Short mmCIF file of N, CA, C and O in Angstrom, two decimals:
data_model
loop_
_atom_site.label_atom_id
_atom_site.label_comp_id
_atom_site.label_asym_id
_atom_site.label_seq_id
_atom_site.Cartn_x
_atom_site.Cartn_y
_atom_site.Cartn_z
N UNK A 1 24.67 32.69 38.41
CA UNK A 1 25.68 33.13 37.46
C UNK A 1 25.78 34.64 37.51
O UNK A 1 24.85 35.44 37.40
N UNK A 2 27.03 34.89 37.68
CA UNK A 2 27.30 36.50 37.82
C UNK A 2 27.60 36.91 36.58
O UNK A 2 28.15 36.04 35.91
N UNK A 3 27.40 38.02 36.01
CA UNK A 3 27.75 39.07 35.06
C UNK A 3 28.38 40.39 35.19
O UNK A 3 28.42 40.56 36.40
N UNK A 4 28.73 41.08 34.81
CA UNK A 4 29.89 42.21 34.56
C UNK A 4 28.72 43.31 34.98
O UNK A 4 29.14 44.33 35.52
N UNK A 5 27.59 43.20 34.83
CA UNK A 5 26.38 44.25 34.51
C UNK A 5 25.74 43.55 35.74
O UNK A 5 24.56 43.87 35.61
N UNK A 6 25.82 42.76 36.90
CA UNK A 6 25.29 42.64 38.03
C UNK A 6 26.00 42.86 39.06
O UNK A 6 25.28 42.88 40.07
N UNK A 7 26.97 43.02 39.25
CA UNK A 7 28.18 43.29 39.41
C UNK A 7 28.79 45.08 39.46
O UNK A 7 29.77 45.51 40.07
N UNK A 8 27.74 45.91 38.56
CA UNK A 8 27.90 47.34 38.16
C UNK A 8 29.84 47.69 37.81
O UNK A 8 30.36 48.77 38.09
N UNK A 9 30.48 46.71 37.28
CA UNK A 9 31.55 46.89 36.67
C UNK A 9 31.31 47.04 35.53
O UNK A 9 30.39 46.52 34.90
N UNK A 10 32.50 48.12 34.96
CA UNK A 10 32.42 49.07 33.51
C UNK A 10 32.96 47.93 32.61
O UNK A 10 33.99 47.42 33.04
N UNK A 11 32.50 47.46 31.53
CA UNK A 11 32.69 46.85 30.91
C UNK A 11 32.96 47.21 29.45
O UNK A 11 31.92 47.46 28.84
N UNK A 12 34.46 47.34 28.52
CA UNK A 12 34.20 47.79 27.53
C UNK A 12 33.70 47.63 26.32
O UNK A 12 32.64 47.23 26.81
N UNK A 13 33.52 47.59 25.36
CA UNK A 13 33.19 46.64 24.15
C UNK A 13 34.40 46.03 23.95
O UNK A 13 35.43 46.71 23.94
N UNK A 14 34.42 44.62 23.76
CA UNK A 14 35.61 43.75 23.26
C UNK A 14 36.10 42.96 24.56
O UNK A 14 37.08 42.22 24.54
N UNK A 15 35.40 43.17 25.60
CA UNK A 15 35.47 42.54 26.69
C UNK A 15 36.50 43.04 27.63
O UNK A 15 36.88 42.31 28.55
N UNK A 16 36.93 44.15 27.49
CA UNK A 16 38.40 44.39 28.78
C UNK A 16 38.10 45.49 29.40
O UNK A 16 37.87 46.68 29.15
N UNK A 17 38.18 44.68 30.42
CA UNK A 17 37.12 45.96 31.77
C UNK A 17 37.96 47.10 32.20
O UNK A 17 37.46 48.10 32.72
N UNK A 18 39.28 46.96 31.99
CA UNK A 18 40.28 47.91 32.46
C UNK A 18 40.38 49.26 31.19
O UNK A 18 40.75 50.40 31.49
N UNK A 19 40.05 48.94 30.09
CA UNK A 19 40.15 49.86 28.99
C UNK A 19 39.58 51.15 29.23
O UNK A 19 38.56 51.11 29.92
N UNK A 20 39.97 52.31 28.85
CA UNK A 20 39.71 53.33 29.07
C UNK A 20 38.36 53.68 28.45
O UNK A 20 38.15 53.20 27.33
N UNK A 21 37.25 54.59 29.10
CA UNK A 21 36.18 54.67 28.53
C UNK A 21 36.16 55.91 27.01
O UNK A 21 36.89 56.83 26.65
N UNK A 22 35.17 55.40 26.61
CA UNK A 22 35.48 55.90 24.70
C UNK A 22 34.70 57.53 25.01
O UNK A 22 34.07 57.87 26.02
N UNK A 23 34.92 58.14 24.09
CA UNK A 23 34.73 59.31 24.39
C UNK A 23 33.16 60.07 24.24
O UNK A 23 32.73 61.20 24.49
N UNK A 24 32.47 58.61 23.62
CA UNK A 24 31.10 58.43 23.55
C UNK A 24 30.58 58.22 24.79
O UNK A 24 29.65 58.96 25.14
N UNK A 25 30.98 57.36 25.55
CA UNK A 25 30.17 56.56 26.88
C UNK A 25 30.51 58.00 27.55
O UNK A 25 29.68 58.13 28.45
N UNK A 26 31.36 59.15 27.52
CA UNK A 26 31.94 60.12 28.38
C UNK A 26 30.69 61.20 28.14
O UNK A 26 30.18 61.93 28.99
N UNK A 27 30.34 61.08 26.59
CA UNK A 27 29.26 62.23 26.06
C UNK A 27 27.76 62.21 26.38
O UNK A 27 27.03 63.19 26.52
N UNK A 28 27.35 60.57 26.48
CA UNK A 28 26.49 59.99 26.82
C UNK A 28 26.49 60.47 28.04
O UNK A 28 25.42 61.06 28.11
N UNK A 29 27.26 60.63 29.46
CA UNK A 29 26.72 60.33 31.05
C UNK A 29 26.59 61.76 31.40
O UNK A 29 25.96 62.13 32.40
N UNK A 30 27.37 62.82 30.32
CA UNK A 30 27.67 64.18 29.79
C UNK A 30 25.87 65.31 29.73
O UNK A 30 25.42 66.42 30.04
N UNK A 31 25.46 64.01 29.12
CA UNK A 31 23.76 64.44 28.65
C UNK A 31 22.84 64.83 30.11
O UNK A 31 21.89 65.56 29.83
N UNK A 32 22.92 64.61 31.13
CA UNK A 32 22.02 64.69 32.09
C UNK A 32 21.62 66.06 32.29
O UNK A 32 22.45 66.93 32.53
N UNK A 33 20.53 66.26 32.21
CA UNK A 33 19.63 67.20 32.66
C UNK A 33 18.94 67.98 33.94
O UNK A 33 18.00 67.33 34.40
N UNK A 34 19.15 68.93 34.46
CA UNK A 34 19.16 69.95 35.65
C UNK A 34 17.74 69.19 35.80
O UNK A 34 16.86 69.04 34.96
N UNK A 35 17.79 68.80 36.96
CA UNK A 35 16.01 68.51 37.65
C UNK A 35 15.52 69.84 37.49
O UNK A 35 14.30 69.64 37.46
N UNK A 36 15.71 71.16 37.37
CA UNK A 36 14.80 72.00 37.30
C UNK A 36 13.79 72.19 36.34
O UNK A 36 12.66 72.66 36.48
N UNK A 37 14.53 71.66 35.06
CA UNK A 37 13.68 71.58 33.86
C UNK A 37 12.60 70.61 34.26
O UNK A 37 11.41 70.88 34.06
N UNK A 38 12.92 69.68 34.73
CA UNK A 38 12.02 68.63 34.73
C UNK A 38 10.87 69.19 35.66
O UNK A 38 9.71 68.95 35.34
N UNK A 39 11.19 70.05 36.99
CA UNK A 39 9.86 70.83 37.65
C UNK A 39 9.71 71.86 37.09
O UNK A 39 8.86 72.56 37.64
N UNK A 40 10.21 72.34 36.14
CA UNK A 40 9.65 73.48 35.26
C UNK A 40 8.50 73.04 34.31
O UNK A 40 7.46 73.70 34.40
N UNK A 41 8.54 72.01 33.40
CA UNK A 41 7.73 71.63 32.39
C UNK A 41 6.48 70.70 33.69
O UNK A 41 5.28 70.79 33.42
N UNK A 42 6.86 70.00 34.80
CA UNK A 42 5.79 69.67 35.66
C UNK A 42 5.10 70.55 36.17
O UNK A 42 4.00 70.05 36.40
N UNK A 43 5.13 71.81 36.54
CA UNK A 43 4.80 72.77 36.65
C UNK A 43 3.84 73.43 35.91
O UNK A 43 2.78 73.95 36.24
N UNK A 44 4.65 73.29 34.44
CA UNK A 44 3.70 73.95 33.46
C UNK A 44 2.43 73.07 32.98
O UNK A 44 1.31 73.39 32.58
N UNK A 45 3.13 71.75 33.21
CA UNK A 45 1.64 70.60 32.82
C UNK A 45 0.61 70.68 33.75
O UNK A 45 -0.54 70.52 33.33
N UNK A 46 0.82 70.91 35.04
CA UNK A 46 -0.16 71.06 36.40
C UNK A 46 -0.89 72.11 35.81
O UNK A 46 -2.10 71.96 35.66
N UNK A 47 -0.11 73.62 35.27
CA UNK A 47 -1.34 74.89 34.95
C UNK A 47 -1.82 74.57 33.90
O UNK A 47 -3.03 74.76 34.02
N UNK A 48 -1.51 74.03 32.53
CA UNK A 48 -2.04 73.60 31.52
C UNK A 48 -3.56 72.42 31.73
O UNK A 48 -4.61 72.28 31.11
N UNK A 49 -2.98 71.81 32.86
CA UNK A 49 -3.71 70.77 33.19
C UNK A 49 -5.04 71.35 34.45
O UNK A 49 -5.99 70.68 34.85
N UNK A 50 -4.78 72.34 34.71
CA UNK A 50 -6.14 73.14 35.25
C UNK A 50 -6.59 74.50 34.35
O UNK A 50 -7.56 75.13 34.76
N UNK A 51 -6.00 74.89 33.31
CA UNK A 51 -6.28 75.85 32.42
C UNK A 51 -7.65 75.01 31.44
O UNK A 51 -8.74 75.42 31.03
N UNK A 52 -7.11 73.98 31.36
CA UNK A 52 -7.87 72.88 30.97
C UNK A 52 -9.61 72.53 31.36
O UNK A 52 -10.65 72.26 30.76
N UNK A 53 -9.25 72.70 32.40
CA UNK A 53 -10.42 72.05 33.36
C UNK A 53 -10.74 73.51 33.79
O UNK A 53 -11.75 73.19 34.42
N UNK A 54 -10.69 74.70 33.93
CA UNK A 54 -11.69 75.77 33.88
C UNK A 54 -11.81 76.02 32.97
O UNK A 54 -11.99 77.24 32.96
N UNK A 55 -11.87 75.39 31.38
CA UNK A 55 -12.90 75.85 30.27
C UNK A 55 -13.95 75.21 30.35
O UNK A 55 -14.89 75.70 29.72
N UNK A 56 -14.25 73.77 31.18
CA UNK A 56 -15.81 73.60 32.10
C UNK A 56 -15.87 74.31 32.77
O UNK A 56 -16.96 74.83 33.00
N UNK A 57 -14.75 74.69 33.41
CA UNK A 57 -15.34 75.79 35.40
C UNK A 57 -16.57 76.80 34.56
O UNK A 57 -17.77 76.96 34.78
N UNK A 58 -15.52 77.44 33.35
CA UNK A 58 -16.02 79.01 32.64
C UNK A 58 -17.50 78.78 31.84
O UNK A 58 -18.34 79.62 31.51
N UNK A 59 -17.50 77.22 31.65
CA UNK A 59 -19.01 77.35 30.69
C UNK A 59 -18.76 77.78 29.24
O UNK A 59 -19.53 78.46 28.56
N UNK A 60 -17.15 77.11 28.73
CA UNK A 60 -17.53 77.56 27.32
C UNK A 60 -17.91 76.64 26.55
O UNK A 60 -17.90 75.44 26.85
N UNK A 61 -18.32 77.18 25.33
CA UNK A 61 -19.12 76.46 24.36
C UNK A 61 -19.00 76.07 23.49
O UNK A 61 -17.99 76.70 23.15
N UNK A 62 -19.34 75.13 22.28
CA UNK A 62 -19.35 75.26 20.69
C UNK A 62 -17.47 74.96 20.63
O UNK A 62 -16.80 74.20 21.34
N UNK A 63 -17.07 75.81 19.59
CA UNK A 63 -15.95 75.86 18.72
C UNK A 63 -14.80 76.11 19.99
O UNK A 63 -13.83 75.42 20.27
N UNK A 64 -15.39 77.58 20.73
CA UNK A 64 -14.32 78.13 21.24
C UNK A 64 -14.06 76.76 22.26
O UNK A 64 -12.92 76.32 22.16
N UNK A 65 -14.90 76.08 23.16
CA UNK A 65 -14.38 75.12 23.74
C UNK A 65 -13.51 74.40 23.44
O UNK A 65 -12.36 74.57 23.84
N UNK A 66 -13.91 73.28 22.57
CA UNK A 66 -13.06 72.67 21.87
C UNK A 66 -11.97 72.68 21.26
O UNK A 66 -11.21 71.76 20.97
N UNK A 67 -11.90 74.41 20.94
CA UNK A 67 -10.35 74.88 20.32
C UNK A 67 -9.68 75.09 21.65
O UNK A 67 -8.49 74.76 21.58
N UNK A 68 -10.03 75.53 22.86
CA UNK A 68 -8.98 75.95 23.98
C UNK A 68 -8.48 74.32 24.12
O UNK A 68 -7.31 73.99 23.93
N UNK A 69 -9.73 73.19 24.56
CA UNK A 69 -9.21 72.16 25.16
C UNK A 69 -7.84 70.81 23.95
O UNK A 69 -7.08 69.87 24.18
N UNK A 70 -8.30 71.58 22.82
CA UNK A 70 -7.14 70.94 21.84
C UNK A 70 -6.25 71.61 21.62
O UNK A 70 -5.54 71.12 20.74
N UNK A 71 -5.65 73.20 22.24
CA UNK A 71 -4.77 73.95 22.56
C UNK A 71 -4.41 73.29 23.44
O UNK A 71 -3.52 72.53 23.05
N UNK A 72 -4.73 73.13 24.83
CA UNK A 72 -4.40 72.73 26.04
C UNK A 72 -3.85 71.43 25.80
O UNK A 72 -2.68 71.33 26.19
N UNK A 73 -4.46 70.12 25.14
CA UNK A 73 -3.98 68.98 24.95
C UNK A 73 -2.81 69.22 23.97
O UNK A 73 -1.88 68.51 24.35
N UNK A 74 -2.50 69.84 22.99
CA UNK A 74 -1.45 69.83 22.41
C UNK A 74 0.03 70.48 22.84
O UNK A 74 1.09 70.09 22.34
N UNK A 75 -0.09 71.59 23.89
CA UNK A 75 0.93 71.99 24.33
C UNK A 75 0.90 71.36 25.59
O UNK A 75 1.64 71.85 26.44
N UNK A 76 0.00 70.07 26.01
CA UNK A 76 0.75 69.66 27.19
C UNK A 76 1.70 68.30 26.56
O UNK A 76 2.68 67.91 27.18
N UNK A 77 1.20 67.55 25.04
CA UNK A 77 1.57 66.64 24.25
C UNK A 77 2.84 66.85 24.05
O UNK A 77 3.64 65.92 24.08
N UNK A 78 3.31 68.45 23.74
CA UNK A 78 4.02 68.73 23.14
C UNK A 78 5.47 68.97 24.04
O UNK A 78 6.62 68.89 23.60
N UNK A 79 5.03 69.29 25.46
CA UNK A 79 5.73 69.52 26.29
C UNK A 79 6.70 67.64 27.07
O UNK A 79 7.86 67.49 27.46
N UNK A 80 5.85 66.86 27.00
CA UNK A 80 5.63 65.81 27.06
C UNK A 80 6.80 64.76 26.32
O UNK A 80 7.46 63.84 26.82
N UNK A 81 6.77 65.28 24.95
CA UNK A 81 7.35 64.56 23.75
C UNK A 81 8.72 65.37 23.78
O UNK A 81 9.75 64.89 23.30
N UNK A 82 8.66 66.69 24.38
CA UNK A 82 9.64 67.50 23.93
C UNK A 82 10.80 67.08 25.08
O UNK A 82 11.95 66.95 24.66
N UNK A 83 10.59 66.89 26.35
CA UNK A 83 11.54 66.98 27.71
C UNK A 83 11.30 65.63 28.00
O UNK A 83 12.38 65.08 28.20
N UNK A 84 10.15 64.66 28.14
CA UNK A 84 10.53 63.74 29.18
C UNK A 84 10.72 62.72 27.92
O UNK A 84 11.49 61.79 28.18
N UNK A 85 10.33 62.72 26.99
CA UNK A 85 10.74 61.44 26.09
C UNK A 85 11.90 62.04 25.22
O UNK A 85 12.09 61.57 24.10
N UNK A 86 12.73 63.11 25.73
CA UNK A 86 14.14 63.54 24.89
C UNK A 86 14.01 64.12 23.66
O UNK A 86 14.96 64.41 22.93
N UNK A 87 12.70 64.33 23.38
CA UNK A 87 12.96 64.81 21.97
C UNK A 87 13.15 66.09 21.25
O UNK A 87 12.77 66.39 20.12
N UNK A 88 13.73 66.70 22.03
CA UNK A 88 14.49 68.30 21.90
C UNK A 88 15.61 68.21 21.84
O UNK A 88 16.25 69.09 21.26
N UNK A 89 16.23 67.14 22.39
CA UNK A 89 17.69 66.93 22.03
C UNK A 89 18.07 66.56 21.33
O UNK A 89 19.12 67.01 20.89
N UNK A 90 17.40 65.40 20.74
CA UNK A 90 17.68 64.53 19.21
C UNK A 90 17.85 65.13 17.55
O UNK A 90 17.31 66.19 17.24
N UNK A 91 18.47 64.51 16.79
CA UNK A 91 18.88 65.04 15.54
C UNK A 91 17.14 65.95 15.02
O UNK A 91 16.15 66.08 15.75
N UNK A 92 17.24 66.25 14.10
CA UNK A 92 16.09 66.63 13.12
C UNK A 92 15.76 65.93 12.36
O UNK A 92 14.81 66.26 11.65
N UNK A 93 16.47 64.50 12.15
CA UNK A 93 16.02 63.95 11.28
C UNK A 93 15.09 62.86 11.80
O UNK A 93 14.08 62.52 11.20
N UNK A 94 15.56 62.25 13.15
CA UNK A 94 14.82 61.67 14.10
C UNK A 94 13.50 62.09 14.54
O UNK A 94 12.48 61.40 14.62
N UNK A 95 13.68 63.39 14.84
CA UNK A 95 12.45 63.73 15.51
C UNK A 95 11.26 63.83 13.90
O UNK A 95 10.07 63.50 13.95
N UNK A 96 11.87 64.29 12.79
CA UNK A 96 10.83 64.96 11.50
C UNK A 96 10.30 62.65 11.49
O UNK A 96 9.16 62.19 11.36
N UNK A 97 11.74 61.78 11.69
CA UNK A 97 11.08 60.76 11.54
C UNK A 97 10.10 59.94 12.18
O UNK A 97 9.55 59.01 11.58
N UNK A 98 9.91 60.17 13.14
CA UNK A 98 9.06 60.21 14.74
C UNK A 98 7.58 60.58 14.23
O UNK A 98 6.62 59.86 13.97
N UNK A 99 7.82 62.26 14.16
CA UNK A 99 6.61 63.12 14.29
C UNK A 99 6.07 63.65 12.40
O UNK A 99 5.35 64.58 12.01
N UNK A 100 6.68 62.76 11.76
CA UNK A 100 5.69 62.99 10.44
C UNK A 100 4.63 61.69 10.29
O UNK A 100 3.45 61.85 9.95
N UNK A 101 4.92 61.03 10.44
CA UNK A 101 3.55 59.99 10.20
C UNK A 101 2.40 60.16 11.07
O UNK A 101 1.25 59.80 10.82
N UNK A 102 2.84 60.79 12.23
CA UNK A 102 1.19 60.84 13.27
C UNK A 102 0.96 62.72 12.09
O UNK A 102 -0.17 62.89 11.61
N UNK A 103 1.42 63.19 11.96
CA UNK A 103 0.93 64.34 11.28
C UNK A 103 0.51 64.05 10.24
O UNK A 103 -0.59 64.54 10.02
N UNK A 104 0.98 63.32 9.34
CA UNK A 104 0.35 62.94 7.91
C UNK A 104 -1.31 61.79 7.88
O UNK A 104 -2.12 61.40 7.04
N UNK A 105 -1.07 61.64 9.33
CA UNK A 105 -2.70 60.87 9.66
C UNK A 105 -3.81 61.75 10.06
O UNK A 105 -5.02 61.76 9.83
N UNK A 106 -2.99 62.47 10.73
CA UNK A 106 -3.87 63.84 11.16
C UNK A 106 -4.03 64.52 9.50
O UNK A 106 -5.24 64.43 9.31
N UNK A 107 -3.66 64.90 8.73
CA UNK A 107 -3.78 65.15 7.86
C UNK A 107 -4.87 64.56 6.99
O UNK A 107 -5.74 65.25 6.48
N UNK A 108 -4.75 62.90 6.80
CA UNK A 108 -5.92 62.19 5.86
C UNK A 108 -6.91 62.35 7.14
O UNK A 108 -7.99 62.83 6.79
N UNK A 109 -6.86 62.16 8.11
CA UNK A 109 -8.28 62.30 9.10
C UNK A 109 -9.13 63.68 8.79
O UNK A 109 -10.35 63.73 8.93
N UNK A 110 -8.09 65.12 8.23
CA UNK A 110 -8.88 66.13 8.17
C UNK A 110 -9.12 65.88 6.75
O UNK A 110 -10.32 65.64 6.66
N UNK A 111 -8.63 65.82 5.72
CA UNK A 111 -9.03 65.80 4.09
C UNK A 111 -10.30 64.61 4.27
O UNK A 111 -11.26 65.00 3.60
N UNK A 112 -10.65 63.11 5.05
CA UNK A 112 -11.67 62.78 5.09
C UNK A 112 -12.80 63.58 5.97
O UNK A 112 -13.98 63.64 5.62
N UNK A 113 -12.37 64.07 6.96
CA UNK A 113 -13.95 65.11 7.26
C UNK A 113 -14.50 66.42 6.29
O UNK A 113 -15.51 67.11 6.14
N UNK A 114 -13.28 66.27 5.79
CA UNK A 114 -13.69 67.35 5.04
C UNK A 114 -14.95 67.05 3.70
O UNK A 114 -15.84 67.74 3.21
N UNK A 115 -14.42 65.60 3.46
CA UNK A 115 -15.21 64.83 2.39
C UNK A 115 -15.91 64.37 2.47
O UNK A 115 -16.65 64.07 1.54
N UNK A 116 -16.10 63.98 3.94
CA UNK A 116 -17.32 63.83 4.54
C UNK A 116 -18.43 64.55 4.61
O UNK A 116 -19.58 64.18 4.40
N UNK A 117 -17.83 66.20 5.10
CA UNK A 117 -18.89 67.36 4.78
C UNK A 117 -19.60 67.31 2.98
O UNK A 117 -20.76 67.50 2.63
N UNK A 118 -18.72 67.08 2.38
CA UNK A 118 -19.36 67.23 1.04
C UNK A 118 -19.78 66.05 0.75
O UNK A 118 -20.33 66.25 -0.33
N UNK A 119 -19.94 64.62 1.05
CA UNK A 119 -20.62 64.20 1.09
C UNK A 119 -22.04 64.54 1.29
O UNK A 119 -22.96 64.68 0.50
N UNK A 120 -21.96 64.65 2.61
CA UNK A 120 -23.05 65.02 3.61
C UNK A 120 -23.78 66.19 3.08
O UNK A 120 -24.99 66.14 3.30
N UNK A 121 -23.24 67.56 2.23
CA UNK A 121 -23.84 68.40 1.30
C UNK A 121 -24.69 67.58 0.82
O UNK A 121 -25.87 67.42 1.15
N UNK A 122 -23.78 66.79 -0.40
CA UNK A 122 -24.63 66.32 -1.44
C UNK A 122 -25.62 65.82 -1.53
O UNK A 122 -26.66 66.19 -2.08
N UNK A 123 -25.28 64.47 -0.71
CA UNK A 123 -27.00 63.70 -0.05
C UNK A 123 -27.84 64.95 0.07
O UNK A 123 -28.52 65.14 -0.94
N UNK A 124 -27.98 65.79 0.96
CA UNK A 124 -28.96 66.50 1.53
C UNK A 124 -29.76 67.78 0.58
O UNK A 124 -30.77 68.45 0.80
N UNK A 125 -28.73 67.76 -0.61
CA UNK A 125 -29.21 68.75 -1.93
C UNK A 125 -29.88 67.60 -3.01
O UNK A 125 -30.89 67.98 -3.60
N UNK A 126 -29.50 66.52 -3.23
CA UNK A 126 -29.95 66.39 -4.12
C UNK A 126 -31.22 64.84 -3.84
O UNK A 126 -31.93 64.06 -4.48
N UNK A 127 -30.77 65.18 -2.35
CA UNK A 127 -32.22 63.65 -2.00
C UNK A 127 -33.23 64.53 -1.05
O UNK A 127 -32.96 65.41 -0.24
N UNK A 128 -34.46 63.97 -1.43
CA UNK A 128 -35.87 64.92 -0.55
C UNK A 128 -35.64 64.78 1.06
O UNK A 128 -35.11 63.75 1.49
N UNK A 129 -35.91 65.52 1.68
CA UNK A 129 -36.10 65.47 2.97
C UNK A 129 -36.16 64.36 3.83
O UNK A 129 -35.60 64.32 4.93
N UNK A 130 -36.79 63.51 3.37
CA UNK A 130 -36.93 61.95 4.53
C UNK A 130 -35.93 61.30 3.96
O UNK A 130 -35.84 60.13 4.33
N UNK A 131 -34.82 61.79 2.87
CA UNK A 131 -33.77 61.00 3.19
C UNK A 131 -33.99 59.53 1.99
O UNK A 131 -33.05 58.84 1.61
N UNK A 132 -35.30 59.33 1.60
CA UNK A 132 -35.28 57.79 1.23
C UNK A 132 -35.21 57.82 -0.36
O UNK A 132 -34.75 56.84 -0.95
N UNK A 133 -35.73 59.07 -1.14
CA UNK A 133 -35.77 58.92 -2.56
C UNK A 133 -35.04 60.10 -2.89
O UNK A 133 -35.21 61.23 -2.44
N UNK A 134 -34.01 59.62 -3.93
CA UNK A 134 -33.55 60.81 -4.69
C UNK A 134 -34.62 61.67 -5.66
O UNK A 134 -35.65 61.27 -6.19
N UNK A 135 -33.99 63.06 -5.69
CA UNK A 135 -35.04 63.51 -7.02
C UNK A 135 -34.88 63.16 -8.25
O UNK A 135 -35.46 63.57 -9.26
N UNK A 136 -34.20 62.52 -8.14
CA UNK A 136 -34.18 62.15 -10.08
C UNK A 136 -35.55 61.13 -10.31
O UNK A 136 -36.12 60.91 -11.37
N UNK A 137 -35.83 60.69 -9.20
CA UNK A 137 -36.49 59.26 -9.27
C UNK A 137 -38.03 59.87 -9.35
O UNK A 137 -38.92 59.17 -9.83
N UNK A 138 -38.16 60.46 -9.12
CA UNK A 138 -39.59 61.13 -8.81
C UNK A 138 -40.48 61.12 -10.44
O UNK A 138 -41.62 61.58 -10.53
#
């Protein structure tokens, strides 16, 4: 069984293939993007993506590590979300609807470590050293 769409004939809505195309389907094919961008941001993910991997080459440590390599992961995320999944082009309301719920998780993930630390205070001020008896109990 053949179809209109196996076939690669323009098909309009309402079924009449001869109808002139709407000025949407014109804006839509309108959208295409210069391959340069696309080896521009590949480009930039390749140096991001070895900027990356010499903060092992360099031997860094502690905080500063971890802050370059979640720099590095976020502006390659960001580059990522921004050009190859379209989302620089799209409304503001789309993208704030997209990209607020992974932020508002990131958000309770930091308000719980944070509560975690004070947890983790508290136990350790107000229970003895091995951890097993509080001082009140003593």
């Amino acid at each position: 069984m053949k179809t209109a769409e196996s076939e690669n004939v323009p098909v309009a809505h309402g079924g009449d293939a001869h109808a002139a195309p709407s000025p949407r389907t014109e804006a839509a094919h309108g959208q295409q993007h210069p391959i340069a961008l696309y080896l521009t941001v590949w480009g930039l993910l390749f140096v991001l993506s070895a900027c990356s991997y010499l903060v092992d080459y360099f031997n860094f440590q502690g905080a500063e590590r971890w802050g370059l390599i979640i720099l590095f992961m976020l502006a390659k995320a960001g580059l990522i979300v921004a050009v190859f999944m379209h989302m620089a082009w799209e409304r503001l309301a789309l993208v704030v609807a997209i990209l607020l719920p992974p932020m508002a998780v990131l958000v309770f993930v930091g308000t719980m470590a944070l509560e975690g630390d004070y947890t983790h205070f508290t136990r350790a001020t107000f229970f003895v050293s091995d951890g097993r008896q509080p001082v009140e109990a003593r």
